[in-house]
Short mmCIF file of C-alpha atoms in Angstrom, two decimals:
data_model
loop_
_atom_site.label_atom_id
_atom_site.label_comp_id
_atom_site.label_asym_id
_atom_site.label_seq_id
_atom_site.Cartn_x
_atom_site.Cartn_y
_atom_site.Cartn_z
CA MET A 1 -130.29 94.97 -187.12
CA PRO A 2 -130.69 92.23 -190.03
CA GLU A 3 -133.87 91.64 -190.54
CA THR A 4 -136.38 89.64 -189.11
CA ALA A 5 -138.96 87.69 -188.55
CA SER A 6 -141.35 86.66 -184.92
CA THR A 7 -141.74 83.50 -185.76
CA THR A 8 -142.50 81.36 -188.54
CA ARG A 9 -145.93 81.64 -190.82
CA ALA A 10 -146.41 78.80 -189.97
CA PRO A 11 -145.49 77.05 -187.06
CA ASP A 12 -148.65 74.74 -186.51
CA ALA A 13 -146.81 73.06 -190.40
CA LEU A 14 -142.71 73.50 -188.77
CA LEU A 15 -142.76 70.81 -186.98
CA PRO A 16 -144.50 67.62 -188.53
CA ALA A 17 -141.86 68.32 -191.08
CA LEU A 18 -138.80 69.37 -189.64
CA THR A 19 -140.10 65.89 -186.89
CA PRO A 20 -138.25 62.13 -189.45
CA LEU A 21 -135.51 64.38 -189.09
CA LEU A 22 -135.22 65.75 -185.83
CA HIS A 23 -135.86 61.70 -185.20
CA GLU A 24 -133.06 60.13 -187.07
CA TRP A 25 -130.77 63.34 -186.25
CA LEU A 26 -131.24 64.59 -182.43
CA PRO A 27 -130.44 60.97 -180.57
CA LYS A 28 -126.84 61.50 -182.88
CA GLN A 29 -126.01 64.97 -180.54
CA ARG A 30 -123.41 64.49 -178.57
CA TRP A 31 -125.00 67.41 -176.82
CA PHE A 32 -128.08 65.44 -176.34
CA ALA A 33 -129.46 63.83 -173.49
CA GLY A 34 -130.81 61.34 -173.40
CA LYS A 35 -129.63 59.05 -175.12
CA GLY A 36 -130.26 54.92 -175.31
CA ARG A 37 -133.93 56.12 -174.00
CA ARG A 38 -136.02 56.37 -177.34
CA VAL A 39 -137.89 59.39 -178.68
CA THR A 40 -141.44 59.81 -178.62
CA GLY A 41 -141.81 62.82 -180.18
CA PHE A 42 -141.33 66.29 -180.05
CA THR A 43 -144.05 69.90 -178.34
CA LEU A 44 -142.95 73.62 -180.39
CA ASP A 45 -141.70 74.93 -177.57
CA ALA A 46 -140.91 78.91 -179.67
CA ALA A 47 -140.20 79.21 -183.28
CA THR A 48 -138.34 83.25 -184.88
CA GLU A 49 -136.72 83.36 -187.56
CA LEU A 50 -133.17 84.85 -187.06
CA LEU A 51 -132.48 84.94 -190.74
CA PRO A 52 -136.02 85.08 -193.08
CA LEU A 53 -136.90 81.62 -195.02
CA ASP A 54 -137.91 83.52 -197.80
CA GLY A 55 -136.60 82.36 -200.96
CA ALA A 56 -133.02 80.18 -202.05
CA GLY A 57 -131.67 81.32 -198.15
CA PRO A 58 -129.49 80.84 -196.43
CA GLY A 59 -132.28 81.71 -194.02
CA LEU A 60 -131.62 80.74 -189.91
CA LEU A 61 -134.68 78.89 -187.77
CA HIS A 62 -133.49 79.45 -183.75
CA LEU A 63 -136.38 76.47 -182.07
CA LEU A 64 -136.69 75.48 -178.26
CA VAL A 65 -137.87 72.23 -178.70
CA ARG A 66 -138.97 69.49 -176.03
CA VAL A 67 -138.04 65.93 -176.41
CA GLU A 68 -140.76 62.90 -175.61
CA GLN A 69 -138.82 59.93 -174.16
CA PRO A 70 -140.21 57.58 -172.10
CA GLY A 71 -138.70 56.69 -168.63
CA ARG A 72 -139.12 60.80 -167.59
CA PRO A 73 -139.91 60.87 -163.46
CA ALA A 74 -143.93 61.35 -163.62
CA GLY A 75 -144.75 65.45 -163.28
CA THR A 76 -140.89 66.92 -164.63
CA PRO A 77 -141.12 68.33 -167.86
CA ALA A 78 -139.98 66.56 -171.17
CA ASP A 79 -136.19 68.70 -171.75
CA CYS A 80 -135.62 71.30 -174.03
CA TYR A 81 -133.54 71.59 -176.41
CA GLN A 82 -132.22 74.70 -178.36
CA LEU A 83 -131.88 74.22 -182.13
CA LEU A 84 -129.97 76.40 -184.17
CA LEU A 85 -131.01 75.99 -188.71
CA GLY A 86 -130.40 76.84 -191.64
CA VAL A 87 -131.98 75.95 -194.23
CA ARG A 88 -131.49 76.87 -197.89
CA THR A 89 -132.79 75.12 -201.00
CA GLN A 90 -128.92 74.29 -202.75
CA LEU A 91 -126.19 73.42 -199.74
CA PRO A 92 -123.14 74.62 -200.79
CA PRO A 93 -120.22 71.55 -200.28
CA ARG A 94 -118.12 72.90 -197.88
CA LEU A 95 -121.41 72.61 -196.08
CA ALA A 96 -122.30 69.59 -196.61
CA PRO A 97 -120.93 67.39 -193.69
CA ALA A 98 -123.28 69.80 -191.98
CA LEU A 99 -126.64 68.47 -193.52
CA ILE A 100 -129.45 66.89 -191.34
CA GLY A 101 -131.94 66.79 -194.36
CA ARG A 102 -134.58 67.80 -197.32
CA ILE A 103 -137.88 68.49 -196.33
CA ARG A 104 -140.43 66.28 -197.55
CA GLN A 105 -143.71 68.78 -197.18
CA GLY A 106 -145.31 71.38 -196.26
CA PRO A 107 -144.44 74.69 -196.43
CA LEU A 108 -140.67 74.56 -196.63
CA ALA A 109 -140.62 70.73 -198.65
CA GLY A 110 -138.14 70.83 -200.85
CA ARG A 111 -135.13 72.85 -198.23
CA ALA A 112 -132.14 71.62 -196.61
CA VAL A 113 -132.17 72.35 -193.21
CA TYR A 114 -128.46 72.59 -191.57
CA GLU A 115 -127.15 72.72 -188.44
CA GLY A 116 -127.07 76.53 -188.87
CA LEU A 117 -123.74 76.82 -186.10
CA ARG A 118 -121.56 75.55 -188.65
CA ASP A 119 -122.80 77.70 -191.29
CA PRO A 120 -120.09 81.28 -191.10
CA ARG A 121 -122.98 83.64 -193.17
CA LEU A 122 -124.96 82.31 -190.00
CA ALA A 123 -122.86 82.07 -187.07
CA GLY A 124 -121.40 85.85 -187.67
CA LEU A 125 -125.64 87.40 -188.10
CA LEU A 126 -125.89 85.12 -184.63
CA TYR A 127 -123.12 87.93 -182.90
CA GLU A 128 -124.64 90.69 -185.35
CA ARG A 129 -127.67 90.41 -183.21
CA LEU A 130 -125.88 90.49 -180.27
CA ARG A 131 -123.83 93.53 -180.96
CA THR A 132 -127.54 95.23 -181.22
CA PRO A 133 -128.93 94.53 -178.18
CA GLY A 134 -133.37 93.96 -178.18
CA ARG A 135 -135.61 91.60 -178.61
CA THR A 136 -136.72 89.81 -182.31
CA GLY A 137 -139.95 87.41 -181.07
CA PRO A 138 -139.75 85.51 -177.50
CA LEU A 139 -134.97 86.56 -178.67
CA ARG A 140 -133.77 89.27 -175.58
CA PHE A 141 -130.63 89.81 -176.66
CA HIS A 142 -128.21 91.97 -173.81
CA ALA A 143 -124.02 92.97 -173.44
CA THR A 144 -123.23 94.99 -171.12
CA THR A 145 -119.96 97.00 -173.80
CA PRO A 146 -120.23 98.37 -177.33
CA LEU A 147 -118.45 94.96 -179.12
CA PRO A 148 -116.54 95.10 -182.94
CA PRO A 149 -118.47 94.66 -185.69
CA ALA A 150 -117.31 91.78 -188.94
CA LEU A 151 -115.28 89.15 -186.89
CA ALA A 152 -114.57 85.98 -188.90
CA PRO A 153 -116.30 82.88 -186.79
CA ARG A 154 -115.56 79.75 -185.64
CA MET A 155 -116.95 76.69 -184.03
CA LEU A 156 -115.04 74.80 -181.98
CA ASP A 157 -115.97 70.35 -180.99
CA ALA A 158 -114.26 70.23 -178.58
CA GLU A 159 -117.99 70.19 -176.35
CA GLN A 160 -119.99 67.84 -176.05
CA SER A 161 -123.00 69.29 -173.73
CA ASN A 162 -122.76 72.57 -175.36
CA SER A 163 -121.94 74.88 -178.62
CA SER A 164 -119.60 77.02 -178.38
CA LEU A 165 -118.17 79.79 -181.72
CA VAL A 166 -115.41 81.69 -181.80
CA PHE A 167 -115.00 84.78 -182.99
CA GLY A 168 -111.97 86.41 -184.40
CA ASP A 169 -110.05 85.17 -181.84
CA SER A 170 -111.34 87.56 -179.30
CA PHE A 171 -114.84 86.57 -178.05
CA ILE A 172 -116.13 83.31 -177.58
CA LEU A 173 -119.91 82.10 -177.17
CA LYS A 174 -121.28 79.72 -174.80
CA ILE A 175 -124.71 78.17 -176.55
CA PHE A 176 -126.59 75.82 -173.78
CA ARG A 177 -127.88 73.27 -175.93
CA ARG A 178 -130.87 71.66 -172.61
CA VAL A 179 -131.76 74.43 -171.47
CA SER A 180 -134.59 75.17 -167.88
CA PRO A 181 -136.40 78.12 -166.73
CA GLY A 182 -133.69 79.52 -164.34
CA ALA A 183 -130.40 81.79 -164.50
CA ASN A 184 -127.54 79.93 -165.45
CA PRO A 185 -124.49 79.34 -163.49
CA ASP A 186 -122.51 79.95 -165.74
CA LEU A 187 -124.03 83.82 -166.76
CA GLU A 188 -124.98 84.62 -163.34
CA LEU A 189 -122.43 83.82 -161.53
CA PRO A 190 -119.59 85.34 -164.23
CA LEU A 191 -121.47 88.37 -163.51
CA ALA A 192 -121.45 88.27 -160.32
CA LEU A 193 -117.63 87.58 -160.00
CA ALA A 194 -117.40 90.57 -161.99
CA GLY A 195 -119.24 93.23 -159.66
CA ALA A 196 -116.82 91.38 -157.08
CA GLY A 197 -114.11 92.25 -158.67
CA CYS A 198 -112.60 89.22 -159.65
CA ALA A 199 -110.59 89.17 -162.33
CA ARG A 200 -109.76 84.73 -162.18
CA VAL A 201 -113.66 84.31 -164.38
CA PRO A 202 -114.51 85.68 -167.86
CA ALA A 203 -116.45 88.39 -167.52
CA PRO A 204 -119.64 87.45 -170.57
CA VAL A 205 -120.17 91.34 -171.99
CA ALA A 206 -122.90 89.85 -173.21
CA TRP A 207 -126.33 86.85 -174.02
CA PHE A 208 -129.40 85.96 -174.47
CA GLU A 209 -132.08 84.06 -173.29
CA SER A 210 -136.02 83.66 -173.88
CA GLY A 211 -138.41 84.22 -171.21
CA ALA A 212 -136.23 83.40 -166.95
CA SER A 213 -133.88 80.43 -169.50
CA THR A 214 -130.21 81.66 -170.29
CA LEU A 215 -129.33 80.93 -173.88
CA GLY A 216 -126.31 81.59 -174.63
CA VAL A 217 -122.91 83.57 -172.90
CA LEU A 218 -120.86 85.95 -174.92
CA GLN A 219 -117.15 86.16 -172.86
CA PRO A 220 -113.80 87.17 -173.74
CA TYR A 221 -111.39 84.64 -175.40
CA LEU A 222 -108.70 83.42 -173.63
CA ARG A 223 -106.50 82.72 -177.19
CA ASP A 224 -103.42 82.02 -175.84
CA SER A 225 -103.96 80.03 -172.51
CA ARG A 226 -103.93 76.13 -172.45
CA ASP A 227 -105.84 74.30 -169.87
CA GLY A 228 -105.03 72.96 -167.17
CA TRP A 229 -106.10 69.59 -168.05
CA ARG A 230 -103.14 69.82 -170.78
CA LEU A 231 -100.49 71.40 -168.50
CA ALA A 232 -101.39 68.37 -165.98
CA LEU A 233 -100.27 65.49 -168.75
CA ASP A 234 -96.97 67.67 -170.05
CA ALA A 235 -95.85 68.10 -167.46
CA LEU A 236 -96.32 64.43 -166.23
CA ALA A 237 -94.65 63.15 -169.80
CA ASP A 238 -91.73 65.11 -169.52
CA GLY A 239 -91.51 63.58 -165.19
CA ARG A 240 -91.75 67.75 -163.45
CA GLU A 241 -93.73 68.59 -160.58
CA PHE A 242 -97.08 69.73 -161.05
CA THR A 243 -96.97 71.44 -157.46
CA THR A 244 -95.97 75.44 -158.19
CA GLU A 245 -99.33 74.90 -160.98
CA ALA A 246 -101.47 73.20 -158.01
CA ARG A 247 -100.79 76.14 -155.70
CA ALA A 248 -101.26 78.56 -157.68
CA LEU A 249 -104.57 77.19 -158.91
CA GLY A 250 -105.34 76.36 -155.09
CA ARG A 251 -104.87 80.09 -154.22
CA ALA A 252 -106.71 80.89 -157.61
CA THR A 253 -110.08 78.49 -156.98
CA ALA A 254 -109.88 80.12 -153.37
CA GLU A 255 -109.93 83.85 -154.53
CA VAL A 256 -112.70 83.09 -156.74
CA HIS A 257 -114.64 80.85 -153.54
CA LEU A 258 -113.81 84.82 -151.84
CA ALA A 259 -115.34 86.34 -154.12
CA LEU A 260 -119.01 84.44 -154.79
CA ALA A 261 -119.01 84.44 -150.75
CA ARG A 262 -119.16 88.73 -151.03
CA ALA A 263 -121.27 88.44 -153.47
CA LEU A 264 -123.97 85.99 -153.24
CA PRO A 265 -125.64 85.21 -149.47
CA THR A 266 -124.21 82.41 -147.70
CA ARG A 267 -124.99 80.64 -144.89
CA ARG A 268 -124.56 78.00 -142.05
CA LEU A 269 -125.93 74.40 -142.67
CA ALA A 270 -127.84 72.08 -140.05
CA ARG A 271 -127.16 69.53 -138.07
CA SER A 272 -130.27 68.00 -140.05
CA GLU A 273 -129.23 68.89 -143.47
CA THR A 274 -125.66 67.83 -143.44
CA GLU A 275 -126.91 63.72 -142.46
CA ARG A 276 -129.61 64.29 -145.55
CA LEU A 277 -126.73 65.33 -147.42
CA ALA A 278 -125.03 62.16 -145.49
CA ALA A 279 -127.96 60.85 -146.90
CA ALA A 280 -128.10 61.12 -150.05
CA MET A 281 -124.19 60.05 -150.53
CA ASP A 282 -125.65 57.25 -149.21
CA ARG A 283 -128.55 56.29 -151.33
CA ARG A 284 -126.55 57.89 -154.69
CA LEU A 285 -123.36 54.60 -153.09
CA HIS A 286 -126.59 52.04 -152.43
CA GLU A 287 -127.79 51.86 -156.03
CA ALA A 288 -123.81 52.37 -158.05
CA ALA A 289 -123.31 49.68 -156.17
CA GLN A 290 -126.27 47.89 -157.45
CA ALA A 291 -124.84 48.66 -160.93
CA VAL A 292 -121.11 47.59 -160.22
CA PRO A 293 -121.01 45.73 -158.06
CA ALA A 294 -117.25 46.07 -156.90
CA LEU A 295 -117.99 48.73 -154.59
CA LEU A 296 -119.96 46.49 -152.82
CA PRO A 297 -117.26 44.25 -150.15
CA HIS A 298 -116.00 48.44 -149.78
CA VAL A 299 -119.79 50.06 -149.41
CA PRO A 300 -119.38 50.01 -145.26
CA GLY A 301 -116.57 52.08 -145.59
CA LEU A 302 -117.57 54.08 -147.70
CA ARG A 303 -121.20 54.12 -145.59
CA ALA A 304 -119.01 55.81 -142.21
CA VAL A 305 -117.32 58.24 -144.31
CA PHE A 306 -120.72 59.21 -145.05
CA ALA A 307 -121.35 59.78 -142.09
CA ALA A 308 -118.68 60.35 -139.77
CA ALA A 309 -118.61 63.84 -141.99
CA SER A 310 -120.03 66.74 -138.96
CA GLY A 311 -122.53 69.89 -139.22
CA GLY A 312 -122.09 73.12 -139.38
CA ALA A 313 -120.47 73.40 -142.67
CA ALA A 314 -120.43 76.81 -143.78
CA VAL A 315 -122.91 76.97 -147.92
CA GLN A 316 -122.59 79.30 -150.75
CA ARG A 317 -121.85 79.26 -154.49
CA ILE A 318 -119.33 77.50 -156.25
CA HIS A 319 -118.38 76.68 -159.17
CA GLY A 320 -120.08 72.62 -159.31
CA ASP A 321 -117.93 71.37 -161.41
CA LEU A 322 -114.24 71.92 -161.37
CA HIS A 323 -111.13 69.45 -162.58
CA LEU A 324 -108.31 70.39 -164.49
CA GLY A 325 -109.80 71.14 -167.83
CA GLN A 326 -112.27 74.32 -166.59
CA THR A 327 -109.27 76.36 -165.16
CA LEU A 328 -107.11 78.12 -168.16
CA ARG A 329 -103.52 79.36 -167.77
CA GLY A 330 -102.48 82.40 -169.10
CA SER A 331 -99.03 82.93 -171.14
CA ASP A 332 -98.59 85.21 -167.99
CA GLY A 333 -98.65 82.01 -165.58
CA GLY A 334 -101.89 83.39 -163.71
CA TRP A 335 -104.63 80.85 -164.10
CA ALA A 336 -109.10 81.21 -164.55
CA VAL A 337 -111.67 79.69 -163.93
CA ILE A 338 -115.01 78.72 -166.62
CA ASP A 339 -117.52 77.23 -167.59
CA PHE A 340 -119.12 77.54 -163.79
CA GLU A 341 -122.33 76.06 -166.00
CA GLY A 342 -122.20 72.73 -162.77
CA GLU A 343 -123.20 69.16 -163.24
CA PRO A 344 -125.76 69.29 -166.59
CA ALA A 345 -127.32 66.44 -165.29
CA LYS A 346 -128.23 67.74 -162.86
CA PRO A 347 -131.10 70.39 -162.14
CA LEU A 348 -129.95 73.75 -162.21
CA ASP A 349 -131.84 74.62 -159.20
CA GLU A 350 -129.78 72.10 -157.59
CA ARG A 351 -127.09 73.57 -159.63
CA ARG A 352 -128.03 76.96 -158.15
CA SER A 353 -128.08 75.47 -154.60
CA PRO A 354 -125.44 77.02 -152.07
CA GLN A 355 -123.57 74.10 -151.36
CA PRO A 356 -119.64 73.55 -149.01
CA THR A 357 -116.62 74.90 -150.97
CA VAL A 358 -115.26 71.07 -150.25
CA ARG A 359 -117.11 69.92 -153.32
CA ASP A 360 -115.53 72.10 -155.03
CA VAL A 361 -112.35 71.54 -153.77
CA ALA A 362 -112.81 67.66 -153.97
CA GLY A 363 -113.81 67.54 -157.91
CA MET A 364 -110.34 69.01 -158.13
CA LEU A 365 -108.12 67.22 -155.59
CA ARG A 366 -110.62 63.37 -158.28
CA SER A 367 -108.56 65.39 -161.05
CA PHE A 368 -105.17 64.97 -160.44
CA ASP A 369 -105.64 61.61 -159.10
CA TYR A 370 -106.70 60.93 -162.39
CA ALA A 371 -104.46 63.24 -164.24
CA ALA A 372 -101.48 60.96 -162.84
CA ARG A 373 -103.59 57.79 -163.63
CA THR A 374 -102.46 58.81 -167.51
CA HIS A 375 -99.40 58.59 -167.34
CA ARG A 376 -97.26 54.55 -166.93
CA PRO A 377 -96.45 53.49 -164.68
CA TRP A 378 -98.89 55.32 -162.41
CA ASN A 379 -97.84 57.71 -160.32
CA ALA A 380 -99.31 57.49 -157.18
CA ASP A 381 -96.88 60.10 -155.67
CA TRP A 382 -97.32 63.01 -158.44
CA ALA A 383 -100.95 63.10 -157.47
CA ALA A 384 -100.68 63.02 -154.23
CA ARG A 385 -97.70 65.95 -153.88
CA CYS A 386 -100.27 68.52 -156.27
CA ARG A 387 -103.24 67.79 -153.87
CA ALA A 388 -101.12 68.76 -150.66
CA ALA A 389 -99.71 71.90 -152.58
CA TYR A 390 -103.18 73.04 -154.03
CA CYS A 391 -104.44 73.17 -150.60
CA THR A 392 -102.21 74.34 -149.17
CA GLY A 393 -102.16 77.34 -151.97
CA TYR A 394 -106.56 77.40 -151.18
CA ALA A 395 -105.30 77.84 -147.35
CA GLU A 396 -102.93 80.80 -148.13
CA ALA A 397 -105.55 82.48 -149.82
CA ALA A 398 -108.70 82.00 -147.75
CA GLY A 399 -107.04 81.72 -144.57
CA VAL A 400 -108.49 78.09 -144.33
CA ASP A 401 -107.49 74.79 -145.06
CA PRO A 402 -109.61 72.71 -146.54
CA ARG A 403 -108.24 69.59 -144.66
CA ALA A 404 -109.38 70.61 -141.26
CA ASP A 405 -112.84 69.16 -141.52
CA PRO A 406 -110.94 66.23 -142.38
CA ALA A 407 -114.45 64.14 -143.25
CA LEU A 408 -116.01 66.86 -145.00
CA LEU A 409 -113.39 66.72 -147.60
CA ARG A 410 -113.60 63.29 -147.43
CA ALA A 411 -117.19 62.31 -147.67
CA TYR A 412 -116.90 64.88 -151.08
CA GLU A 413 -114.71 62.50 -152.46
CA THR A 414 -115.71 59.90 -151.86
CA ASP A 415 -118.88 60.51 -152.55
CA LYS A 416 -117.17 61.85 -156.81
CA ALA A 417 -115.27 58.39 -157.17
CA VAL A 418 -118.52 56.59 -156.32
CA TYR A 419 -119.68 58.63 -159.48
CA GLU A 420 -116.61 58.26 -161.35
CA VAL A 421 -117.03 54.73 -160.63
CA VAL A 422 -120.64 54.09 -162.44
CA TYR A 423 -119.80 56.59 -165.69
CA GLU A 424 -116.51 54.85 -165.79
CA ALA A 425 -117.82 51.41 -165.68
CA ARG A 426 -120.60 52.26 -168.22
CA HIS A 427 -118.58 54.68 -170.87
CA ARG A 428 -114.68 53.21 -170.17
CA PRO A 429 -114.26 49.69 -167.95
CA ASP A 430 -110.71 50.29 -169.14
CA TRP A 431 -110.67 53.32 -166.07
CA LEU A 432 -112.66 51.69 -164.51
CA PRO A 433 -109.41 51.28 -162.38
CA VAL A 434 -108.82 55.10 -161.33
CA PRO A 435 -111.77 55.65 -159.20
CA MET A 436 -111.86 51.78 -158.50
CA SER A 437 -108.30 52.62 -155.89
CA ALA A 438 -110.02 55.82 -154.46
CA ILE A 439 -112.60 53.92 -152.87
CA GLU A 440 -109.95 51.31 -151.94
CA ARG A 441 -107.89 53.87 -150.25
CA LEU A 442 -110.82 55.75 -148.74
CA SER A 443 -112.66 52.97 -147.42
CA ALA A 444 -109.93 51.60 -145.91
CA SER A 445 -109.61 55.68 -143.93
CA SER A 446 -113.14 55.14 -142.01
#
């Protein structure tokens, strides 16, 4: 086990020394959820030296930091972020892009602080720590199987809400940046699926946590796989159908849902619960229409869609944020489902709550529409065929067609499209026609 210290030697002096650097650096990170709101302060929940900060370095400092920002609902805690900071006297040129800044005061004055995950030596240390289960200060490390030593790390740049490291093309470590008390679904659900014998999801082989919060999960890296979004775009560009792949993906989705239902509790919604779901969708629609006036002419039809959803639906644990980008197709043609964290912006309790499986189905149906819209001219028929094939494949594996309750499926698809309208209006106005075309279709169907 590497030499470690459970906490920094001067934790009270550490945060004031880091605060000017964090004020500048943290809001610029892609995974920072508080963009658009000013940062008013920081609170240190925990500081752990995974590699001592003595000497020239490198040292590795693990922090759990709460970020104070205005506009937070009363009674809710400030967002807590996980940071892994490298500390050196001199930063090598190859690590210059990772620099956060130099500390000007306190026990580490003059030291360079940088994004530790971009330092192969420090990233390798984190992997070695996962290989040796146990505690370091408040951090607890777990492993389900022996792991090979000395795998070269590399950091992936594609993720936004988290950070990922690949070790030797054998394992991938997802590090959760914004953390909350409670088991993260991206650990909880793959563990449950592995216990249920579901091979559609890579089983966790190691993880680490602090208190009740999951901090990171190590899983097999499916290096010969390609994600479903890229495969769909390639099919469109080549003028090929995607129905065979969509049908197989529907079967894979159903297998995951069936395994989750075996492993974790299920129940049925009472009519009053369905009415509350519809009311929440209606409330989100009202807020969206205030933000995007283009929705206003469709509000009556969309409200009718929500009102038509009936009671009695079965609920269970689901993926929670399913789309083509959350799937991988291997060289053997088999599909895997990944990233069970759910929508990171939503509270953890909400992401862990049982929900109708059609919510996942609706997310995938919207994803086919998005893929088709990337093609010029828009290939609406391609999307419709994929949607039908996906539902057919789902029914073949589940024994129940998600289209059997069209009102509930339509309500979830509408709720997703309303969310998409607000997102595109704020971030990608050129893409607004994509969800608006679904809004027009769904409101007319009511």
